[in-house]
mmCIF file of C-alpha atoms in Angstrom:
data_model
loop_
_atom_site.group_PDB
_atom_site.id
_atom_site.type_symbol
_atom_site.label_atom_id
_atom_site.label_comp_id
_atom_site.label_asym_id
_atom_site.label_seq_id
_atom_site.Cartn_x
_atom_site.Cartn_y
_atom_site.Cartn_z
ATOM 1 C CA MET A 1 0.000 0.000 0.000
ATOM 2 C CA ASN A 2 0.991 3.626 -0.513
ATOM 3 C CA VAL A 3 0.249 5.466 2.729
ATOM 4 C CA VAL A 4 -0.296 9.205 2.205
ATOM 5 C CA LEU A 5 -0.365 11.855 4.920
ATOM 6 C CA PHE A 6 -1.984 15.267 4.472
ATOM 7 C CA GLN A 7 -1.016 18.113 6.807
ATOM 8 C CA VAL A 8 -3.847 20.584 7.439
ATOM 9 C CA ASN A 9 -3.447 24.327 8.040
ATOM 10 C CA GLY A 10 0.273 23.999 8.785
ATOM 11 C CA ARG A 11 -0.390 22.227 12.080
ATOM 12 C CA ASP A 12 1.912 19.362 13.016
ATOM 13 C CA ASP A 13 -0.839 17.862 15.156
ATOM 14 C CA ASP A 14 -3.472 17.970 12.378
ATOM 15 C CA LEU A 15 -2.527 15.129 10.037
ATOM 16 C CA ARG A 16 -4.990 13.119 7.938
ATOM 17 C CA GLN A 17 -3.916 9.707 6.662
ATOM 18 C CA ALA A 18 -5.239 7.402 3.932
ATOM 19 C CA ALA A 19 -3.875 4.594 1.789
ATOM 20 C CA ALA A 20 -4.272 3.153 -1.710
ATOM 21 C CA PRO A 21 -2.549 0.359 -3.657
ATOM 22 C CA ALA A 22 1.084 1.286 -4.268
ATOM 23 C CA LYS A 23 0.941 0.258 -7.919
ATOM 24 C CA ALA A 24 -2.124 2.383 -8.703
ATOM 25 C CA GLN A 25 -1.382 5.286 -11.044
ATOM 26 C CA ASP A 26 -3.853 7.406 -9.058
ATOM 27 C CA ALA A 27 -2.896 6.241 -5.549
ATOM 28 C CA VAL A 28 -2.496 9.778 -4.188
ATOM 29 C CA ARG A 29 -5.773 10.875 -5.791
ATOM 30 C CA GLN A 30 -7.520 7.881 -4.179
ATOM 31 C CA ALA A 31 -6.021 8.757 -0.790
ATOM 32 C CA TRP A 32 -7.131 12.370 -1.128
ATOM 33 C CA ARG A 33 -10.645 11.301 -2.014
ATOM 34 C CA GLN A 34 -10.795 9.184 1.173
ATOM 35 C CA VAL A 35 -9.515 12.014 3.365
ATOM 36 C CA ARG A 36 -11.821 14.600 1.811
ATOM 37 C CA GLU A 37 -14.926 12.404 2.198
ATOM 38 C CA GLU A 38 -14.106 11.251 5.740
ATOM 39 C CA HIS A 39 -12.992 14.598 7.173
ATOM 40 C CA GLY A 40 -14.606 17.198 4.924
ATOM 41 C CA ILE A 41 -11.412 19.205 4.389
ATOM 42 C CA GLN A 42 -10.732 21.269 1.270
ATOM 43 C CA ALA A 43 -7.647 21.288 -0.934
ATOM 44 C CA ALA A 44 -6.892 24.858 0.155
ATOM 45 C CA ASP A 45 -6.562 23.597 3.760
ATOM 46 C CA VAL A 46 -3.684 21.215 2.890
ATOM 47 C CA THR A 47 -0.205 22.601 3.612
ATOM 48 C CA GLY A 48 1.962 19.492 3.211
ATOM 49 C CA ILE A 49 1.759 16.022 1.670
ATOM 50 C CA ALA A 50 4.003 13.015 2.317
ATOM 51 C CA SER A 51 3.720 9.565 0.782
ATOM 52 C CA ILE A 52 5.608 6.319 1.064
ATOM 53 C CA TRP A 53 5.904 5.825 -2.714
ATOM 54 C CA GLN A 54 6.792 8.451 -5.289
ATOM 55 C CA PRO A 55 3.627 9.670 -7.037
ATOM 56 C CA SER A 56 3.132 8.511 -10.610
ATOM 57 C CA ARG A 57 3.236 10.999 -13.469
ATOM 58 C CA MET A 58 -0.565 11.054 -13.377
ATOM 59 C CA ASP A 59 -0.566 11.819 -9.654
ATOM 60 C CA ARG A 60 2.114 14.514 -10.052
ATOM 61 C CA VAL A 61 -0.121 16.303 -12.539
ATOM 62 C CA PHE A 62 -3.024 15.924 -10.078
ATOM 63 C CA LEU A 63 -0.937 17.286 -7.184
ATOM 64 C CA ALA A 64 0.295 20.284 -9.160
ATOM 65 C CA GLY A 65 -3.238 21.189 -10.190
ATOM 66 C CA THR A 66 -5.009 20.484 -6.906
ATOM 67 C CA PHE A 67 -2.376 21.613 -4.366
ATOM 68 C CA PRO A 68 -0.298 24.327 -6.097
ATOM 69 C CA GLY A 69 2.707 25.380 -4.037
ATOM 70 C CA VAL A 70 2.293 22.599 -1.438
ATOM 71 C CA GLU A 71 5.486 20.665 -0.625
ATOM 72 C CA CYS A 72 5.159 16.970 -1.498
ATOM 73 C CA THR A 73 7.701 14.430 -0.277
ATOM 74 C CA HIS A 74 8.101 10.675 -0.660
ATOM 75 C CA GLN A 75 10.305 7.980 0.823
ATOM 76 C CA PHE A 76 10.765 5.437 -1.977
ATOM 77 C CA GLU A 77 11.212 5.836 -5.716
ATOM 78 C CA ARG A 78 8.523 4.473 -8.001
ATOM 79 C CA PRO A 79 9.975 1.843 -10.364
ATOM 80 C CA GLU A 80 9.815 2.279 -14.103
ATOM 81 C CA GLY A 81 7.507 -0.222 -15.781
ATOM 82 C CA ASN A 82 5.328 -2.749 -13.992
ATOM 83 C CA ASP A 83 7.944 -4.849 -12.172
ATOM 84 C CA TRP A 84 7.816 -3.849 -8.510
ATOM 85 C CA THR A 85 9.793 -6.835 -7.186
ATOM 86 C CA GLU A 86 13.044 -4.974 -6.616
ATOM 87 C CA ALA A 87 11.303 -1.850 -5.315
ATOM 88 C CA PHE A 88 9.308 -3.782 -2.718
ATOM 89 C CA ALA A 89 12.428 -5.710 -1.661
ATOM 90 C CA PHE A 90 14.314 -2.423 -1.214
ATOM 91 C CA ALA A 91 11.481 -0.964 0.864
ATOM 92 C CA GLU A 92 11.274 -4.032 3.092
ATOM 93 C CA LYS A 93 15.010 -3.857 3.744
ATOM 94 C CA ALA A 94 14.796 -0.161 4.544
ATOM 95 C CA MET A 95 12.001 -0.860 7.007
ATOM 96 C CA ALA A 96 14.363 -3.254 8.797
ATOM 97 C CA GLY A 97 11.811 -6.014 9.090
ATOM 98 C CA ALA A 98 9.121 -3.882 10.719
ATOM 99 C CA VAL A 99 5.501 -4.081 9.671
ATOM 100 C CA LEU A 100 5.366 -1.971 6.513
ATOM 101 C CA GLU A 101 2.316 0.164 7.258
ATOM 102 C CA ARG A 102 3.380 0.894 10.829
ATOM 103 C CA SER A 103 6.859 1.852 9.592
ATOM 104 C CA ALA A 104 5.193 3.942 6.919
ATOM 105 C CA GLU A 105 3.198 5.796 9.567
ATOM 106 C CA THR A 106 6.399 6.359 11.574
ATOM 107 C CA TYR A 107 8.089 7.813 8.509
ATOM 108 C CA LEU A 108 5.168 10.069 7.682
ATOM 109 C CA LYS A 109 4.850 11.348 11.252
ATOM 110 C CA ALA A 110 8.576 12.116 11.306
ATOM 111 C CA GLU A 111 8.308 13.910 7.951
ATOM 112 C CA ALA A 112 5.450 16.055 9.234
ATOM 113 C CA ASP A 113 6.463 16.615 12.864
ATOM 114 C CA GLY A 114 10.209 16.024 12.953
ATOM 115 C CA GLU A 115 13.203 18.321 12.774
ATOM 116 C CA TRP A 116 16.419 17.582 10.903
ATOM 117 C CA LEU A 117 19.169 16.176 13.142
ATOM 118 C CA PRO A 118 22.599 14.667 12.434
ATOM 119 C CA ILE A 119 22.560 10.877 12.952
ATOM 120 C CA LEU A 120 25.539 8.600 13.628
ATOM 121 C CA HIS A 121 25.801 5.190 11.943
ATOM 122 C CA THR A 122 28.282 2.360 12.354
ATOM 123 C CA TYR A 123 30.135 1.319 9.188
ATOM 124 C CA ASP A 124 27.697 -1.099 7.533
ATOM 125 C CA GLY A 125 24.028 -1.482 8.468
ATOM 126 C CA PRO A 126 22.015 1.147 6.622
ATOM 127 C CA LEU A 127 24.757 2.709 4.522
ATOM 128 C CA LYS A 128 23.488 1.264 1.249
ATOM 129 C CA LEU A 129 20.183 3.036 1.837
ATOM 130 C CA TYR A 130 20.951 6.163 3.852
ATOM 131 C CA PHE A 131 22.949 9.128 2.634
ATOM 132 C CA SER A 132 26.042 9.191 4.851
ATOM 133 C CA LEU A 133 29.407 10.895 5.102
ATOM 134 C CA PRO A 134 32.499 9.114 6.526
ATOM 135 C CA LEU A 135 33.320 10.346 10.019
ATOM 136 C CA VAL A 136 35.874 7.884 11.457
ATOM 137 C CA ASP A 137 37.724 6.043 8.685
ATOM 138 C CA ASP A 138 35.149 3.825 6.964
ATOM 139 C CA ARG A 139 33.658 2.696 10.246
ATOM 140 C CA MET A 140 31.518 5.470 11.623
ATOM 141 C CA HIS A 141 29.408 7.666 9.366
ATOM 142 C CA LEU A 142 27.234 10.747 9.649
ATOM 143 C CA GLY A 143 23.741 10.923 8.139
ATOM 144 C CA PHE A 144 20.658 13.091 8.603
ATOM 145 C CA ALA A 145 17.058 12.334 9.532
ATOM 146 C CA LYS A 146 13.877 14.173 10.391
ATOM 147 C CA THR A 147 13.395 13.060 13.968
ATOM 148 C CA THR A 148 10.678 13.333 16.581
ATOM 149 C CA ILE A 149 9.313 11.515 19.623
ATOM 150 C CA SER A 150 5.753 10.234 19.622
ATOM 151 C CA PRO A 151 3.378 10.909 22.547
ATOM 152 C CA GLU A 152 4.044 7.277 23.544
ATOM 153 C CA GLY A 153 7.770 8.034 23.829
ATOM 154 C CA ARG A 154 8.882 6.212 20.661
ATOM 155 C CA ILE A 155 11.583 7.773 18.477
ATOM 156 C CA GLN A 156 10.375 8.290 14.910
ATOM 157 C CA MET A 157 12.793 8.987 12.053
ATOM 158 C CA SER A 158 12.653 9.698 8.348
ATOM 159 C CA HIS A 159 16.216 9.204 7.115
ATOM 160 C CA LEU A 160 17.688 11.174 4.240
ATOM 161 C CA LEU A 161 18.082 8.468 1.582
ATOM 162 C CA ARG A 162 20.633 8.362 -1.221
ATOM 163 C CA GLY A 163 17.899 8.527 -3.842
ATOM 164 C CA ARG A 164 16.509 11.733 -2.355
ATOM 165 C CA VAL A 165 19.950 13.368 -2.227
ATOM 166 C CA ALA A 166 20.441 12.568 -5.923
ATOM 167 C CA GLU A 167 17.530 14.932 -6.641
ATOM 168 C CA MET A 168 18.863 17.738 -4.402
ATOM 169 C CA SER A 169 21.207 20.568 -5.345
ATOM 170 C CA GLU A 170 24.413 21.107 -3.372
ATOM 171 C CA ASP A 171 22.883 24.195 -1.774
ATOM 172 C CA GLU A 172 19.805 22.207 -0.697
ATOM 173 C CA LEU A 173 21.971 19.499 0.871
ATOM 174 C CA GLN A 174 24.081 22.074 2.690
ATOM 175 C CA ALA A 175 20.913 23.715 3.971
ATOM 176 C CA VAL A 176 19.729 20.390 5.435
ATOM 177 C CA GLY A 177 23.107 19.870 7.119
ATOM 178 C CA GLY A 178 23.167 23.390 8.525
ATOM 179 C CA GLU A 179 19.634 23.119 9.839
ATOM 180 C CA ALA A 180 20.431 19.758 11.453
ATOM 181 C CA ILE A 181 23.463 21.187 13.255
ATOM 182 C CA ASP A 182 21.515 24.243 14.426
ATOM 183 C CA ASN A 183 18.742 22.008 15.777
ATOM 184 C CA LEU A 184 21.262 19.779 17.555
ATOM 185 C CA THR A 185 22.952 22.636 19.383
ATOM 186 C CA ARG A 186 19.664 24.000 20.710
ATOM 187 C CA GLY A 187 19.486 23.077 24.397
ATOM 188 C CA LEU A 188 22.846 21.301 24.386
ATOM 189 C CA ALA A 189 24.559 21.490 27.793
ATOM 190 C CA PHE A 190 27.480 19.919 29.668
ATOM 191 C CA LYS A 191 26.919 18.312 33.053
ATOM 192 C CA ALA A 192 30.011 17.602 35.151
ATOM 193 C CA PHE A 193 30.666 14.996 37.878
ATOM 194 C CA ALA A 194 33.832 15.420 39.970
ATOM 195 C CA ASP A 195 35.655 12.572 41.689
ATOM 196 C CA ASP A 196 38.752 13.167 43.834
ATOM 197 C CA GLU A 197 40.535 10.103 42.421
ATOM 198 C CA LYS A 198 39.140 9.750 38.896
ATOM 199 C CA GLY A 199 38.879 13.396 37.941
ATOM 200 C CA LEU A 200 36.061 15.050 35.996
ATOM 201 C CA LEU A 201 33.405 13.162 34.016
ATOM 202 C CA ILE A 202 31.320 15.059 31.459
ATOM 203 C CA GLU A 203 27.817 14.049 30.413
ATOM 204 C CA LEU A 204 26.273 15.792 27.442
ATOM 205 C CA GLU A 205 22.592 16.635 27.775
ATOM 206 C CA ARG A 206 20.129 17.839 25.164
ATOM 207 C CA GLY A 207 16.672 18.925 26.270
ATOM 208 C CA ASP A 208 14.396 16.594 28.186
ATOM 209 C CA ASN A 209 15.215 13.416 26.250
ATOM 210 C CA ASN A 210 18.830 13.872 25.022
ATOM 211 C CA LEU A 211 17.663 12.916 21.526
ATOM 212 C CA CYS A 212 20.759 12.366 19.318
ATOM 213 C CA ALA A 213 23.046 13.967 21.917
ATOM 214 C CA GLY A 214 25.868 11.643 20.799
ATOM 215 C CA SER A 215 25.957 13.410 17.432
ATOM 216 C CA ALA A 216 27.549 16.395 19.186
ATOM 217 C CA ILE A 217 30.964 14.893 18.370
ATOM 218 C CA VAL A 218 30.599 16.415 14.883
ATOM 219 C CA LEU A 219 30.325 20.005 16.182
ATOM 220 C CA ASP A 220 33.279 22.223 15.300
ATOM 221 C CA ASP A 221 33.932 23.214 18.906
ATOM 222 C CA PHE A 222 33.192 19.841 20.549
ATOM 223 C CA HIS A 223 36.827 18.909 21.273
ATOM 224 C CA GLU A 224 37.715 22.431 22.372
ATOM 225 C CA GLN A 225 34.790 22.565 24.808
ATOM 226 C CA VAL A 226 35.347 19.111 26.329
ATOM 227 C CA SER A 227 39.115 19.524 26.507
ATOM 228 C CA ALA A 228 38.712 22.822 28.354
ATOM 229 C CA HIS A 229 36.345 21.185 30.857
ATOM 230 C CA VAL A 230 38.505 18.135 31.638
ATOM 231 C CA GLY A 231 41.880 19.887 31.365
ATOM 232 C CA GLU A 232 43.432 17.453 28.876
ATOM 233 C CA GLU A 233 44.168 17.680 25.172
ATOM 234 C CA LYS A 234 43.296 14.017 24.575
ATOM 235 C CA VAL A 235 39.718 13.123 25.428
ATOM 236 C CA MET A 236 38.010 9.740 25.840
ATOM 237 C CA VAL A 237 34.424 9.817 24.580
ATOM 238 C CA GLY A 238 31.898 7.051 25.164
ATOM 239 C CA LEU A 239 28.904 6.801 22.826
ATOM 240 C CA ILE A 240 26.847 4.546 25.069
ATOM 241 C CA SER A 241 23.898 5.014 22.707
ATOM 242 C CA PRO A 242 22.982 7.618 20.077
ATOM 243 C CA ASP A 243 21.459 9.675 22.907
ATOM 244 C CA HIS A 244 24.015 9.175 25.694
ATOM 245 C CA LEU A 245 27.552 10.574 25.583
ATOM 246 C CA TYR A 246 30.160 10.639 28.343
ATOM 247 C CA ALA A 247 33.628 12.174 28.126
ATOM 248 C CA ALA A 248 36.722 12.470 30.310
ATOM 249 C CA GLY A 249 40.430 13.057 30.014
ATOM 250 C CA ALA A 250 42.191 10.160 28.292
ATOM 251 C CA SER A 251 44.567 9.741 31.260
ATOM 252 C CA SER A 252 41.849 10.087 33.893
ATOM 253 C CA GLY A 253 40.431 7.335 36.056
ATOM 254 C CA TRP A 254 37.215 7.475 34.023
ATOM 255 C CA ALA A 255 38.800 6.389 30.730
ATOM 256 C CA GLN A 256 38.723 2.656 31.444
ATOM 257 C CA GLU A 257 35.241 2.883 32.909
ATOM 258 C CA ILE A 258 33.976 4.593 29.767
ATOM 259 C CA LYS A 259 35.353 1.739 27.649
ATOM 260 C CA ASP A 260 33.696 -0.778 29.970
ATOM 261 C CA TRP A 261 30.362 1.060 29.735
ATOM 262 C CA VAL A 262 30.598 0.944 25.956
ATOM 263 C CA ARG A 263 31.386 -2.786 25.857
ATOM 264 C CA THR A 264 28.455 -3.617 28.149
ATOM 265 C CA SER A 265 25.925 -1.067 26.851
ATOM 266 C CA PRO A 266 22.373 -2.478 26.698
ATOM 267 C CA ASP A 267 21.401 -0.118 23.844
ATOM 268 C CA THR A 268 19.400 -1.776 21.073
ATOM 269 C CA SER A 269 18.756 1.201 18.783
ATOM 270 C CA GLY A 270 20.522 -0.627 15.966
ATOM 271 C CA ASP A 271 22.307 1.745 13.622
ATOM 272 C CA LEU A 272 25.096 2.862 15.951
ATOM 273 C CA VAL A 273 27.164 0.240 17.765
ATOM 274 C CA PRO A 274 28.197 1.671 21.170
ATOM 275 C CA THR A 275 31.718 3.025 20.679
ATOM 276 C CA ALA A 276 34.591 4.600 22.612
ATOM 277 C CA LEU A 277 36.570 7.258 20.756
ATOM 278 C CA LEU A 278 39.900 8.920 21.461
ATOM 279 C CA ILE A 279 39.635 12.508 20.264
ATOM 280 C CA SER A 280 42.796 14.615 20.230
ATOM 281 C CA GLY A 281 41.648 17.525 18.076
ATOM 282 C CA GLN A 282 39.017 18.673 15.632
ATOM 283 C CA GLY A 283 38.689 15.901 13.036
ATOM 284 C CA SER A 284 41.124 13.631 14.901
ATOM 285 C CA ARG A 285 39.011 10.681 16.043
ATOM 286 C CA GLU A 286 40.106 7.102 16.699
ATOM 287 C CA ILE A 287 37.944 4.131 17.670
ATOM 288 C CA ILE A 288 39.317 2.512 20.825
ATOM 289 C CA ALA A 289 36.567 0.068 21.799
ATOM 290 C CA GLU A 290 33.180 -1.207 20.639
ATOM 291 C CA ARG A 291 30.475 -3.344 22.122
ATOM 292 C CA PRO A 292 30.872 -6.876 20.693
ATOM 293 C CA THR A 293 28.325 -7.431 17.929
ATOM 294 C CA GLY A 294 29.442 -10.472 15.950
ATOM 295 C CA ARG A 295 30.246 -8.091 13.109
ATOM 296 C CA ALA A 296 33.717 -7.013 12.025
ATOM 297 C CA PRO A 297 35.776 -6.051 15.115
ATOM 298 C CA ALA A 298 37.141 -2.639 15.835
ATOM 299 C CA THR A 299 40.610 -1.881 14.486
ATOM 300 C CA ARG A 300 41.876 -1.678 18.064
#
């Protein structure tokens, strides 16, 4: 099915959803008909449209005529011709085994409600699907996703895919990256714990939920800020999960504990394997330890 979400009057909490067969040339038109009949809204009320599958040429003409000026986004490219085998297989892989329609709803909610944030990925996993930039050798990468938290407390993401980037200009991609960094820094704060024997331990916090706080390692002044706090040029950083980051001086009593926390982390978020990094300057990052995963081991 092609799940389509219509945003009404620019409100993130006013979203109307419908679905139609993915292969249908008029899937978006069918979805709109359902929403209009069930909720009585008018085309002029719609301020955003997101769908799982790229609209057909017929639907693109319909969208341009019915919703002029409204931003329309999609997650997966529509295949040429009538063979959907490869396209469906790609979508299933991207959904990571989740139930397709529930994953579709997660994507659409993130597209409508979420804000761009930088996302860390370990070397393999989603890299064939997500747009990513190498961050630490070919092992840790940086991507971007529209991210939000549902009222039930579940993280919802719509990742920037390679196919979508292929349609973007360089300026558009840079704008996404800049917006993601600006969003990340909002509410970012250092919390310090002092121990007479071990020294200073830094925890990075971001708002009420620390969403994607670990991505702060990509900020231009991250090393400078942490180094100034702990009083050492070389810093040990523990990415316990994508949302939990601890840092201390590399020669401090916390360094070994950080590596132990990484190796025993219970995090199951999936894309980022818990990792300990030695950071000695801006852009100078080295993987020191990882939680065992059964995948290729860390270089050290």
